[in-house]
Amino acid sequence: MTAKALRRMRDLSAPCLVIAALVGGWEAAHRAGLLPNSVASPAQIWTEFTESYHLLWRHARPTLSSAVWGFVAAALIAFVLGLVVAFVPELNRTVYTSAVLVASVPLIALTPILVLWLQRGAQVRITIAAIASFFPILIGCIEGLRQVRRDQAELFEVLSAPRWQRILRLQIPSAVPLTVAGLRAAAAGAVLGAIIAEWSGGGGALGLGALMSSALFSFNVPLTWLTITAAVVFSVGAYFVVMALTGLVSRRVRSG
Amino acid sequence: MPPAPESSAAPGPAGRGGEDDGITVDGLSMTFGQEPAAVWALDEVSFHVPKGGFTALIGPSGCGKSTILRLLADLLAPTAGRVAISGRPPSALRKQRRIGFVFQEHALLPWRSVVDNIRLPLQLSGRAGRDLASTVGDLISLVGLEGFENSKPSELSGGMRQRVSIARAITLSPEVLLLDEPFGALDEITRQTLNIELLRILAETGTTAVLVTHSLSEAALLADEVIVLSPRPGRVKARIEVPLKRPRTLAMMKTPEFFHTENLIREALFGSSP
Ligand SMILES: Nc1ncnc2c1ncn2[C@@H]1O[C@H](COP(=O)(O)OP(=O)(O)OP(=O)(O)O)[C@@H](O)[C@H]1O
Ligand SMILES: [Mg+2]
């Protein structure tokens, strides 16, 4: 127990040191006048945070909820498509190509189009967040469902297992690790997608992205940097939340 | 572990029964891929395993032993030649789930417990239900895994995993049991214990068995007939009858007949030079 805690502390200490060194270096560079005016120092960002965290939170809440719903929608659609491809392998190329196309659309340009179609609001932010996180989840699902050990596949063949049994009892459990990897890779994308949608006016005046753009265009350097910092923190946080949740699930599904 | 019972279904000596019984392999050839990259794996392999008999396949790596088992299990289709099990093509038996296969790396599903792995063939054949619990319970005691029903494969030793794998392969009482180096990764002590247990299980069930092995002593201890294969392409190089009586015991490994058989296999494999 203590050994485990110690190991945990050691594992965490390296990244903490790196972050501390970066922040320290940044602050020092700022004081030495090495950075342009458009870059706020960590101290300034902190002061801004203590003054306007109410504002920040009011804008962050819709962003986070859009990111969550977008992520969930993307995951559900990707799971369904992954299963469709598992049942009908001939569709593999079609689904892949369409997914690459969707993932390649510039989200900044897509937002105004969606606004015209869906009206401003949460639906646009959620859609963009879903599109931004969709691709890694889909790839994780499709590749995971294909990643079956040869002898296990032969076992199911010797036993004349119907396709649905093979998918349910072999392919889905085998797909868990890569699907989890895809979900983790997509977590930050959902947050950034929601911010992009807000930035380009998809969500109205509320949202972290909207706050960021209004701060930027009114030359409020500390507030701009506070929103940038918040975006980073939320993206990293999303990654860790997904990691914790999927860790629970995959331990239950395949303790092996 | 209960002692091996004197069963009337004990595997008899080779040659018993007609052509339609057991496994008949006739002029089996197998080529993988297309010219110029084709791999010629098997050339006119023929042998016969009588019903309830036990045949061992031995030969250097890459001589096509696993390929023969895959052809017997209808996992591959031969380029030429014929396989018949009780006079029927292997595909018919596979569709009726009458073939048991024990894989080299046990091929257990790591997310399933011991019982759930053994239960898998019942679930896949749609036979889940009433008699299920007793079948699985019997199998667990047959392979001596009482008390480990709910363990995951990762919590078992290598020998225990192979026991689960054998139990799973015989869950549906197959007509033939195909074993691809099932004990290859085990230490000598565990291997010999499992060898004797496998014979006991086969004697209790009367199953026809084909075993691929790299071990001369395992082949001599288990089989009625040992088929020695030569590589590239795989051909039958020699057939060696094992004169030991059944039920076999580990003590038989000290008899002159055993040494003689082992030496015959060795000579067939490596030639008579020392
Ligand atoms: N699916 C395949 N495609 C192409 N070549 C194959 C395939 N399966 C087997 N081979 C080739 O056929 C030959 C025999 O393979 P096989 O696996 O049957 O050998 P083996 O006797 O079981 O060897 P080992 O003792 O190492 O398990 C090898 O040369 C192998 O490369
Ligand atoms: Mg092999």
PDB file of N, CA and C in Angstrom, chain A residues 49-141:
ATOM      1  N   PHE A  49      -7.335  34.865 -12.982  1.00  0.00           N
ATOM      2  CA  PHE A  49      -8.191  33.750 -12.548  1.00  0.00           C
ATOM      3  C   PHE A  49      -8.890  34.089 -11.239  1.00  0.00           C
ATOM      4  N   THR A  50      -8.136  34.622 -10.266  1.00  0.00           N
ATOM      5  CA  THR A  50      -8.744  34.930  -8.976  1.00  0.00           C
ATOM      6  C   THR A  50      -9.817  36.009  -9.125  1.00  0.00           C
ATOM      7  N   GLU A  51      -9.654  36.886 -10.115  1.00  0.00           N
ATOM      8  CA  GLU A  51     -10.643  37.956 -10.288  1.00  0.00           C
ATOM      9  C   GLU A  51     -11.875  37.501 -11.069  1.00  0.00           C
ATOM     10  N   SER A  52     -11.669  36.640 -12.054  1.00  0.00           N
ATOM     11  CA  SER A  52     -12.808  36.366 -12.949  1.00  0.00           C
ATOM     12  C   SER A  52     -13.133  34.885 -13.069  1.00  0.00           C
ATOM     13  N   TYR A  53     -12.937  34.132 -11.992  1.00  0.00           N
ATOM     14  CA  TYR A  53     -13.257  32.706 -12.153  1.00  0.00           C
ATOM     15  C   TYR A  53     -14.751  32.456 -12.275  1.00  0.00           C
ATOM     16  N   HIS A  54     -15.574  33.388 -11.741  1.00  0.00           N
ATOM     17  CA  HIS A  54     -17.024  33.237 -11.928  1.00  0.00           C
ATOM     18  C   HIS A  54     -17.388  33.310 -13.404  1.00  0.00           C
ATOM     19  N   LEU A  55     -16.827  34.313 -14.051  1.00  0.00           N
ATOM     20  CA  LEU A  55     -17.040  34.507 -15.488  1.00  0.00           C
ATOM     21  C   LEU A  55     -16.560  33.277 -16.256  1.00  0.00           C
ATOM     22  N   LEU A  56     -15.350  32.841 -15.872  1.00  0.00           N
ATOM     23  CA  LEU A  56     -14.754  31.695 -16.561  1.00  0.00           C
ATOM     24  C   LEU A  56     -15.656  30.472 -16.447  1.00  0.00           C
ATOM     25  N   TRP A  57     -16.138  30.236 -15.243  1.00  0.00           N
ATOM     26  CA  TRP A  57     -16.950  29.031 -15.012  1.00  0.00           C
ATOM     27  C   TRP A  57     -18.277  29.115 -15.767  1.00  0.00           C
ATOM     28  N   ARG A  58     -18.858  30.333 -15.787  1.00  0.00           N
ATOM     29  CA  ARG A  58     -20.122  30.500 -16.484  1.00  0.00           C
ATOM     30  C   ARG A  58     -19.966  30.135 -17.963  1.00  0.00           C
ATOM     31  N   HIS A  59     -18.797  30.502 -18.527  1.00  0.00           N
ATOM     32  CA  HIS A  59     -18.569  30.187 -19.937  1.00  0.00           C
ATOM     33  C   HIS A  59     -18.102  28.748 -20.147  1.00  0.00           C
ATOM     34  N   ALA A  60     -17.413  28.211 -19.144  1.00  0.00           N
ATOM     35  CA  ALA A  60     -16.849  26.860 -19.326  1.00  0.00           C
ATOM     36  C   ALA A  60     -17.945  25.802 -19.258  1.00  0.00           C
ATOM     37  N   ARG A  61     -18.984  26.053 -18.445  1.00  0.00           N
ATOM     38  CA  ARG A  61     -20.004  25.018 -18.233  1.00  0.00           C
ATOM     39  C   ARG A  61     -20.659  24.545 -19.524  1.00  0.00           C
ATOM     40  N   PRO A  62     -21.178  25.483 -20.335  1.00  0.00           N
ATOM     41  CA  PRO A  62     -21.774  25.002 -21.598  1.00  0.00           C
ATOM     42  C   PRO A  62     -20.756  24.304 -22.497  1.00  0.00           C
ATOM     43  N   THR A  63     -19.508  24.781 -22.469  1.00  0.00           N
ATOM     44  CA  THR A  63     -18.483  24.139 -23.297  1.00  0.00           C
ATOM     45  C   THR A  63     -18.300  22.688 -22.875  1.00  0.00           C
ATOM     46  N   LEU A  64     -18.173  22.502 -21.555  1.00  0.00           N
ATOM     47  CA  LEU A  64     -17.919  21.148 -21.064  1.00  0.00           C
ATOM     48  C   LEU A  64     -19.104  20.232 -21.342  1.00  0.00           C
ATOM     49  N   SER A  65     -20.324  20.759 -21.132  1.00  0.00           N
ATOM     50  CA  SER A  65     -21.454  19.861 -21.362  1.00  0.00           C
ATOM     51  C   SER A  65     -21.578  19.546 -22.851  1.00  0.00           C
ATOM     52  N   SER A  66     -21.284  20.511 -23.729  1.00  0.00           N
ATOM     53  CA  SER A  66     -21.302  20.194 -25.165  1.00  0.00           C
ATOM     54  C   SER A  66     -20.263  19.142 -25.494  1.00  0.00           C
ATOM     55  N   ALA A  67     -19.076  19.283 -24.883  1.00  0.00           N
ATOM     56  CA  ALA A  67     -18.011  18.316 -25.157  1.00  0.00           C
ATOM     57  C   ALA A  67     -18.442  16.920 -24.735  1.00  0.00           C
ATOM     58  N   VAL A  68     -19.049  16.829 -23.555  1.00  0.00           N
ATOM     59  CA  VAL A  68     -19.474  15.515 -23.065  1.00  0.00           C
ATOM     60  C   VAL A  68     -20.507  14.899 -24.004  1.00  0.00           C
ATOM     61  N   TRP A  69     -21.552  15.689 -24.357  1.00  0.00           N
ATOM     62  CA  TRP A  69     -22.606  15.130 -25.217  1.00  0.00           C
ATOM     63  C   TRP A  69     -22.087  14.800 -26.607  1.00  0.00           C
ATOM     64  N   GLY A  70     -21.201  15.683 -27.112  1.00  0.00           N
ATOM     65  CA  GLY A  70     -20.614  15.410 -28.427  1.00  0.00           C
ATOM     66  C   GLY A  70     -19.815  14.121 -28.408  1.00  0.00           C
ATOM     67  N   PHE A  71     -19.050  13.965 -27.332  1.00  0.00           N
ATOM     68  CA  PHE A  71     -18.222  12.762 -27.195  1.00  0.00           C
ATOM     69  C   PHE A  71     -19.089  11.510 -27.106  1.00  0.00           C
ATOM     70  N   VAL A  72     -20.133  11.595 -26.307  1.00  0.00           N
ATOM     71  CA  VAL A  72     -21.022  10.432 -26.155  1.00  0.00           C
ATOM     72  C   VAL A  72     -21.684  10.084 -27.494  1.00  0.00           C
ATOM     73  N   ALA A  73     -22.155  11.131 -28.199  1.00  0.00           N
ATOM     74  CA  ALA A  73     -22.797  10.874 -29.492  1.00  0.00           C
ATOM     75  C   ALA A  73     -21.802  10.246 -30.459  1.00  0.00           C
ATOM     76  N   ALA A  74     -20.574  10.796 -30.491  1.00  0.00           N
ATOM     77  CA  ALA A  74     -19.557  10.254 -31.401  1.00  0.00           C
ATOM     78  C   ALA A  74     -19.273   8.802 -31.064  1.00  0.00           C
ATOM     79  N   ALA A  75     -19.178   8.512 -29.762  1.00  0.00           N
ATOM     80  CA  ALA A  75     -18.869   7.136 -29.354  1.00  0.00           C
ATOM     81  C   ALA A  75     -19.990   6.199 -29.777  1.00  0.00           C
ATOM     82  N   LEU A  76     -21.240   6.599 -29.567  1.00  0.00           N
ATOM     83  CA  LEU A  76     -22.361   5.718 -29.929  1.00  0.00           C
ATOM     84  C   LEU A  76     -22.383   5.456 -31.434  1.00  0.00           C
ATOM     85  N   ILE A  77     -22.213   6.540 -32.217  1.00  0.00           N
ATOM     86  CA  ILE A  77     -22.242   6.351 -33.670  1.00  0.00           C
ATOM     87  C   ILE A  77     -21.072   5.468 -34.107  1.00  0.00           C
ATOM     88  N   ALA A  78     -19.894   5.699 -33.506  1.00  0.00           N
ATOM     89  CA  ALA A  78     -18.724   4.907 -33.894  1.00  0.00           C
ATOM     90  C   ALA A  78     -18.914   3.434 -33.515  1.00  0.00           C
ATOM     91  N   PHE A  79     -19.498   3.180 -32.338  1.00  0.00           N
ATOM     92  CA  PHE A  79     -19.741   1.780 -31.940  1.00  0.00           C
ATOM     93  C   PHE A  79     -20.660   1.097 -32.937  1.00  0.00           C
ATOM     94  N   VAL A  80     -21.751   1.797 -33.287  1.00  0.00           N
ATOM     95  CA  VAL A  80     -22.706   1.197 -34.209  1.00  0.00           C
ATOM     96  C   VAL A  80     -22.046   0.933 -35.561  1.00  0.00           C
ATOM     97  N   LEU A  81     -21.294   1.939 -36.064  1.00  0.00           N
ATOM     98  CA  LEU A  81     -20.646   1.746 -37.367  1.00  0.00           C
ATOM     99  C   LEU A  81     -19.618   0.621 -37.303  1.00  0.00           C
ATOM    100  N   GLY A  82     -18.890   0.554 -36.176  1.00  0.00           N
ATOM    101  CA  GLY A  82     -17.911  -0.522 -36.022  1.00  0.00           C
ATOM    102  C   GLY A  82     -18.583  -1.883 -36.097  1.00  0.00           C
ATOM    103  N   LEU A  83     -19.734  -2.008 -35.446  1.00  0.00           N
ATOM    104  CA  LEU A  83     -20.457  -3.285 -35.474  1.00  0.00           C
ATOM    105  C   LEU A  83     -20.994  -3.587 -36.873  1.00  0.00           C
ATOM    106  N   VAL A  84     -21.470  -2.525 -37.544  1.00  0.00           N
ATOM    107  CA  VAL A  84     -21.958  -2.734 -38.916  1.00  0.00           C
ATOM    108  C   VAL A  84     -20.826  -3.290 -39.778  1.00  0.00           C
ATOM    109  N   VAL A  85     -19.624  -2.705 -39.626  1.00  0.00           N
ATOM    110  CA  VAL A  85     -18.493  -3.182 -40.424  1.00  0.00           C
ATOM    111  C   VAL A  85     -18.110  -4.611 -40.021  1.00  0.00           C
ATOM    112  N   ALA A  86     -18.264  -4.922 -38.727  1.00  0.00           N
ATOM    113  CA  ALA A  86     -17.949  -6.284 -38.294  1.00  0.00           C
ATOM    114  C   ALA A  86     -18.930  -7.287 -38.920  1.00  0.00           C
ATOM    115  N   PHE A  87     -20.182  -6.891 -39.037  1.00  0.00           N
ATOM    116  CA  PHE A  87     -21.176  -7.788 -39.625  1.00  0.00           C
ATOM    117  C   PHE A  87     -21.038  -7.856 -41.141  1.00  0.00           C
ATOM    118  N   VAL A  88     -20.738  -6.723 -41.754  1.00  0.00           N
ATOM    119  CA  VAL A  88     -20.632  -6.665 -43.216  1.00  0.00           C
ATOM    120  C   VAL A  88     -19.242  -6.127 -43.568  1.00  0.00           C
ATOM    121  N   PRO A  89     -18.224  -6.976 -43.557  1.00  0.00           N
ATOM    122  CA  PRO A  89     -16.852  -6.498 -43.773  1.00  0.00           C
ATOM    123  C   PRO A  89     -16.685  -5.793 -45.118  1.00  0.00           C
ATOM    124  N   GLU A  90     -17.568  -6.071 -46.089  1.00  0.00           N
ATOM    125  CA  GLU A  90     -17.463  -5.415 -47.394  1.00  0.00           C
ATOM    126  C   GLU A  90     -17.610  -3.897 -47.267  1.00  0.00           C
ATOM    127  N   LEU A  91     -18.233  -3.443 -46.178  1.00  0.00           N
ATOM    128  CA  LEU A  91     -18.471  -1.997 -46.012  1.00  0.00           C
ATOM    129  C   LEU A  91     -17.247  -1.276 -45.451  1.00  0.00           C
ATOM    130  N   ASN A  92     -16.213  -2.039 -45.102  1.00  0.00           N
ATOM    131  CA  ASN A  92     -15.059  -1.466 -44.428  1.00  0.00           C
ATOM    132  C   ASN A  92     -14.501  -0.230 -45.147  1.00  0.00           C
ATOM    133  N   ARG A  93     -14.228  -0.366 -46.457  1.00  0.00           N
ATOM    134  CA  ARG A  93     -13.610   0.735 -47.200  1.00  0.00           C
ATOM    135  C   ARG A  93     -14.537   1.934 -47.275  1.00  0.00           C
ATOM    136  N   THR A  94     -15.812   1.673 -47.521  1.00  0.00           N
ATOM    137  CA  THR A  94     -16.778   2.768 -47.617  1.00  0.00           C
ATOM    138  C   THR A  94     -16.801   3.569 -46.327  1.00  0.00           C
ATOM    139  N   VAL A  95     -16.907   2.860 -45.203  1.00  0.00           N
ATOM    140  CA  VAL A  95     -16.995   3.552 -43.915  1.00  0.00           C
ATOM    141  C   VAL A  95     -15.701   4.319 -43.637  1.00  0.00           C
ATOM    142  N   TYR A  96     -14.562   3.663 -43.899  1.00  0.00           N
ATOM    143  CA  TYR A  96     -13.277   4.328 -43.672  1.00  0.00           C
ATOM    144  C   TYR A  96     -13.173   5.612 -44.480  1.00  0.00           C
ATOM    145  N   THR A  97     -13.486   5.509 -45.793  1.00  0.00           N
ATOM    146  CA  THR A  97     -13.343   6.667 -46.668  1.00  0.00           C
ATOM    147  C   THR A  97     -14.258   7.797 -46.202  1.00  0.00           C
ATOM    148  N   SER A  98     -15.511   7.474 -45.881  1.00  0.00           N
ATOM    149  CA  SER A  98     -16.428   8.523 -45.427  1.00  0.00           C
ATOM    150  C   SER A  98     -15.917   9.144 -44.144  1.00  0.00           C
ATOM    151  N   ALA A  99     -15.376   8.311 -43.227  1.00  0.00           N
ATOM    152  CA  ALA A  99     -14.897   8.845 -41.958  1.00  0.00           C
ATOM    153  C   ALA A  99     -13.714   9.777 -42.178  1.00  0.00           C
ATOM    154  N   VAL A 100     -12.815   9.406 -43.104  1.00  0.00           N
ATOM    155  CA  VAL A 100     -11.677  10.286 -43.392  1.00  0.00           C
ATOM    156  C   VAL A 100     -12.191  11.612 -43.938  1.00  0.00           C
ATOM    157  N   LEU A 101     -13.192  11.546 -44.819  1.00  0.00           N
ATOM    158  CA  LEU A 101     -13.753  12.775 -45.379  1.00  0.00           C
ATOM    159  C   LEU A 101     -14.319  13.660 -44.274  1.00  0.00           C
ATOM    160  N   VAL A 102     -15.129  13.057 -43.404  1.00  0.00           N
ATOM    161  CA  VAL A 102     -15.751  13.832 -42.326  1.00  0.00           C
ATOM    162  C   VAL A 102     -14.668  14.445 -41.432  1.00  0.00           C
ATOM    163  N   ALA A 103     -13.626  13.649 -41.137  1.00  0.00           N
ATOM    164  CA  ALA A 103     -12.585  14.134 -40.239  1.00  0.00           C
ATOM    165  C   ALA A 103     -11.750  15.226 -40.888  1.00  0.00           C
ATOM    166  N   SER A 104     -11.777  15.315 -42.241  1.00  0.00           N
ATOM    167  CA  SER A 104     -10.928  16.289 -42.920  1.00  0.00           C
ATOM    168  C   SER A 104     -11.621  17.625 -43.154  1.00  0.00           C
ATOM    169  N   VAL A 105     -12.929  17.686 -42.908  1.00  0.00           N
ATOM    170  CA  VAL A 105     -13.640  18.945 -43.130  1.00  0.00           C
ATOM    171  C   VAL A 105     -13.137  19.988 -42.128  1.00  0.00           C
ATOM    172  N   PRO A 106     -12.766  21.195 -42.607  1.00  0.00           N
ATOM    173  CA  PRO A 106     -12.322  22.234 -41.664  1.00  0.00           C
ATOM    174  C   PRO A 106     -13.498  22.634 -40.769  1.00  0.00           C
ATOM    175  N   LEU A 107     -13.350  22.417 -39.475  1.00  0.00           N
ATOM    176  CA  LEU A 107     -14.468  22.654 -38.550  1.00  0.00           C
ATOM    177  C   LEU A 107     -14.831  24.128 -38.466  1.00  0.00           C
ATOM    178  N   ILE A 108     -13.818  24.988 -38.625  1.00  0.00           N
ATOM    179  CA  ILE A 108     -14.070  26.429 -38.579  1.00  0.00           C
ATOM    180  C   ILE A 108     -15.074  26.835 -39.649  1.00  0.00           C
ATOM    181  N   ALA A 109     -14.931  26.216 -40.831  1.00  0.00           N
ATOM    182  CA  ALA A 109     -15.836  26.563 -41.925  1.00  0.00           C
ATOM    183  C   ALA A 109     -17.181  25.865 -41.775  1.00  0.00           C
ATOM    184  N   LEU A 110     -17.143  24.731 -41.138  1.00  0.00           N
ATOM    185  CA  LEU A 110     -18.373  23.951 -41.012  1.00  0.00           C
ATOM    186  C   LEU A 110     -19.365  24.624 -40.059  1.00  0.00           C
ATOM    187  N   THR A 111     -18.808  25.287 -39.016  1.00  0.00           N
ATOM    188  CA  THR A 111     -19.682  25.879 -38.004  1.00  0.00           C
ATOM    189  C   THR A 111     -20.713  26.836 -38.602  1.00  0.00           C
ATOM    190  N   PRO A 112     -20.287  27.843 -39.401  1.00  0.00           N
ATOM    191  CA  PRO A 112     -21.300  28.762 -39.964  1.00  0.00           C
ATOM    192  C   PRO A 112     -22.351  28.027 -40.789  1.00  0.00           C
ATOM    193  N   ILE A 113     -21.917  27.013 -41.510  1.00  0.00           N
ATOM    194  CA  ILE A 113     -22.880  26.268 -42.321  1.00  0.00           C
ATOM    195  C   ILE A 113     -23.912  25.596 -41.423  1.00  0.00           C
ATOM    196  N   LEU A 114     -23.414  24.980 -40.330  1.00  0.00           N
ATOM    197  CA  LEU A 114     -24.322  24.321 -39.402  1.00  0.00           C
ATOM    198  C   LEU A 114     -25.261  25.319 -38.738  1.00  0.00           C
ATOM    199  N   VAL A 115     -24.739  26.540 -38.458  1.00  0.00           N
ATOM    200  CA  VAL A 115     -25.578  27.563 -37.828  1.00  0.00           C
ATOM    201  C   VAL A 115     -26.758  27.892 -38.742  1.00  0.00           C
ATOM    202  N   LEU A 116     -26.467  28.018 -40.057  1.00  0.00           N
ATOM    203  CA  LEU A 116     -27.543  28.298 -40.999  1.00  0.00           C
ATOM    204  C   LEU A 116     -28.574  27.179 -40.985  1.00  0.00           C
ATOM    205  N   TRP A 117     -28.076  25.988 -40.782  1.00  0.00           N
ATOM    206  CA  TRP A 117     -28.959  24.820 -40.905  1.00  0.00           C
ATOM    207  C   TRP A 117     -29.693  24.534 -39.589  1.00  0.00           C
ATOM    208  N   LEU A 118     -28.926  24.560 -38.473  1.00  0.00           N
ATOM    209  CA  LEU A 118     -29.485  24.125 -37.184  1.00  0.00           C
ATOM    210  C   LEU A 118     -29.821  25.261 -36.229  1.00  0.00           C
ATOM    211  N   GLN A 119     -29.509  26.472 -36.599  1.00  0.00           N
ATOM    212  CA  GLN A 119     -29.603  27.640 -35.691  1.00  0.00           C
ATOM    213  C   GLN A 119     -28.445  27.601 -34.683  1.00  0.00           C
ATOM    214  N   ARG A 120     -28.130  28.785 -34.164  1.00  0.00           N
ATOM    215  CA  ARG A 120     -27.111  28.880 -33.135  1.00  0.00           C
ATOM    216  C   ARG A 120     -27.517  28.106 -31.896  1.00  0.00           C
ATOM    217  N   GLY A 121     -26.574  27.543 -31.185  1.00  0.00           N
ATOM    218  CA  GLY A 121     -26.942  26.919 -29.919  1.00  0.00           C
ATOM    219  C   GLY A 121     -26.173  25.639 -29.660  1.00  0.00           C
ATOM    220  N   ALA A 122     -26.607  24.975 -28.606  1.00  0.00           N
ATOM    221  CA  ALA A 122     -25.893  23.787 -28.146  1.00  0.00           C
ATOM    222  C   ALA A 122     -25.773  22.739 -29.244  1.00  0.00           C
ATOM    223  N   GLN A 123     -26.834  22.623 -30.082  1.00  0.00           N
ATOM    224  CA  GLN A 123     -26.801  21.566 -31.093  1.00  0.00           C
ATOM    225  C   GLN A 123     -25.586  21.707 -32.015  1.00  0.00           C
ATOM    226  N   VAL A 124     -25.202  22.967 -32.323  1.00  0.00           N
ATOM    227  CA  VAL A 124     -24.041  23.164 -33.204  1.00  0.00           C
ATOM    228  C   VAL A 124     -22.755  22.775 -32.467  1.00  0.00           C
ATOM    229  N   ARG A 125     -22.644  23.248 -31.214  1.00  0.00           N
ATOM    230  CA  ARG A 125     -21.430  22.904 -30.446  1.00  0.00           C
ATOM    231  C   ARG A 125     -21.304  21.398 -30.291  1.00  0.00           C
ATOM    232  N   ILE A 126     -22.419  20.749 -30.000  1.00  0.00           N
ATOM    233  CA  ILE A 126     -22.366  19.298 -29.791  1.00  0.00           C
ATOM    234  C   ILE A 126     -21.975  18.595 -31.094  1.00  0.00           C
ATOM    235  N   THR A 127     -22.561  19.067 -32.207  1.00  0.00           N
ATOM    236  CA  THR A 127     -22.232  18.420 -33.480  1.00  0.00           C
ATOM    237  C   THR A 127     -20.743  18.548 -33.787  1.00  0.00           C
ATOM    238  N   ILE A 128     -20.215  19.765 -33.618  1.00  0.00           N
ATOM    239  CA  ILE A 128     -18.793  19.962 -33.937  1.00  0.00           C
ATOM    240  C   ILE A 128     -17.919  19.135 -32.979  1.00  0.00           C
ATOM    241  N   ALA A 129     -18.285  19.120 -31.695  1.00  0.00           N
ATOM    242  CA  ALA A 129     -17.507  18.312 -30.742  1.00  0.00           C
ATOM    243  C   ALA A 129     -17.547  16.845 -31.141  1.00  0.00           C
ATOM    244  N   ALA A 130     -18.710  16.382 -31.611  1.00  0.00           N
ATOM    245  CA  ALA A 130     -18.825  14.979 -32.028  1.00  0.00           C
ATOM    246  C   ALA A 130     -17.941  14.704 -33.235  1.00  0.00           C
ATOM    247  N   ILE A 131     -17.988  15.615 -34.218  1.00  0.00           N
ATOM    248  CA  ILE A 131     -17.174  15.395 -35.419  1.00  0.00           C
ATOM    249  C   ILE A 131     -15.693  15.394 -35.051  1.00  0.00           C
ATOM    250  N   ALA A 132     -15.314  16.304 -34.131  1.00  0.00           N
ATOM    251  CA  ALA A 132     -13.902  16.409 -33.773  1.00  0.00           C
ATOM    252  C   ALA A 132     -13.399  15.177 -33.039  1.00  0.00           C
ATOM    253  N   SER A 133     -14.281  14.450 -32.362  1.00  0.00           N
ATOM    254  CA  SER A 133     -13.793  13.301 -31.593  1.00  0.00           C
ATOM    255  C   SER A 133     -14.144  11.969 -32.247  1.00  0.00           C
ATOM    256  N   PHE A 134     -14.852  12.018 -33.383  1.00  0.00           N
ATOM    257  CA  PHE A 134     -15.405  10.803 -33.981  1.00  0.00           C
ATOM    258  C   PHE A 134     -14.341   9.852 -34.541  1.00  0.00           C
ATOM    259  N   PHE A 135     -13.393  10.407 -35.278  1.00  0.00           N
ATOM    260  CA  PHE A 135     -12.493   9.575 -36.068  1.00  0.00           C
ATOM    261  C   PHE A 135     -11.653   8.600 -35.226  1.00  0.00           C
ATOM    262  N   PRO A 136     -10.960   9.082 -34.196  1.00  0.00           N
ATOM    263  CA  PRO A 136     -10.159   8.113 -33.422  1.00  0.00           C
ATOM    264  C   PRO A 136     -11.004   7.007 -32.794  1.00  0.00           C
ATOM    265  N   ILE A 137     -12.234   7.340 -32.367  1.00  0.00           N
ATOM    266  CA  ILE A 137     -13.076   6.304 -31.758  1.00  0.00           C
ATOM    267  C   ILE A 137     -13.447   5.267 -32.808  1.00  0.00           C
ATOM    268  N   LEU A 138     -13.812   5.739 -33.999  1.00  0.00           N
ATOM    269  CA  LEU A 138     -14.216   4.799 -35.055  1.00  0.00           C
ATOM    270  C   LEU A 138     -13.057   3.878 -35.427  1.00  0.00           C
ATOM    271  N   ILE A 139     -11.871   4.461 -35.606  1.00  0.00           N
ATOM    272  CA  ILE A 139     -10.706   3.640 -35.978  1.00  0.00           C
ATOM    273  C   ILE A 139     -10.436   2.612 -34.877  1.00  0.00           C
ATOM    274  N   GLY A 140     -10.513   3.064 -33.619  1.00  0.00           N
ATOM    275  CA  GLY A 140     -10.304   2.131 -32.512  1.00  0.00           C
ATOM    276  C   GLY A 140     -11.291   0.974 -32.555  1.00  0.00           C
ATOM    277  N   CYS A 141     -12.567   1.288 -32.822  1.00  0.00           N
ATOM    278  CA  CYS A 141     -13.598   0.237 -32.877  1.00  0.00           C
ATOM    279  C   CYS A 141     -13.350  -0.728 -34.016  1.00  0.00           C
TER     280      CYS A 141
END
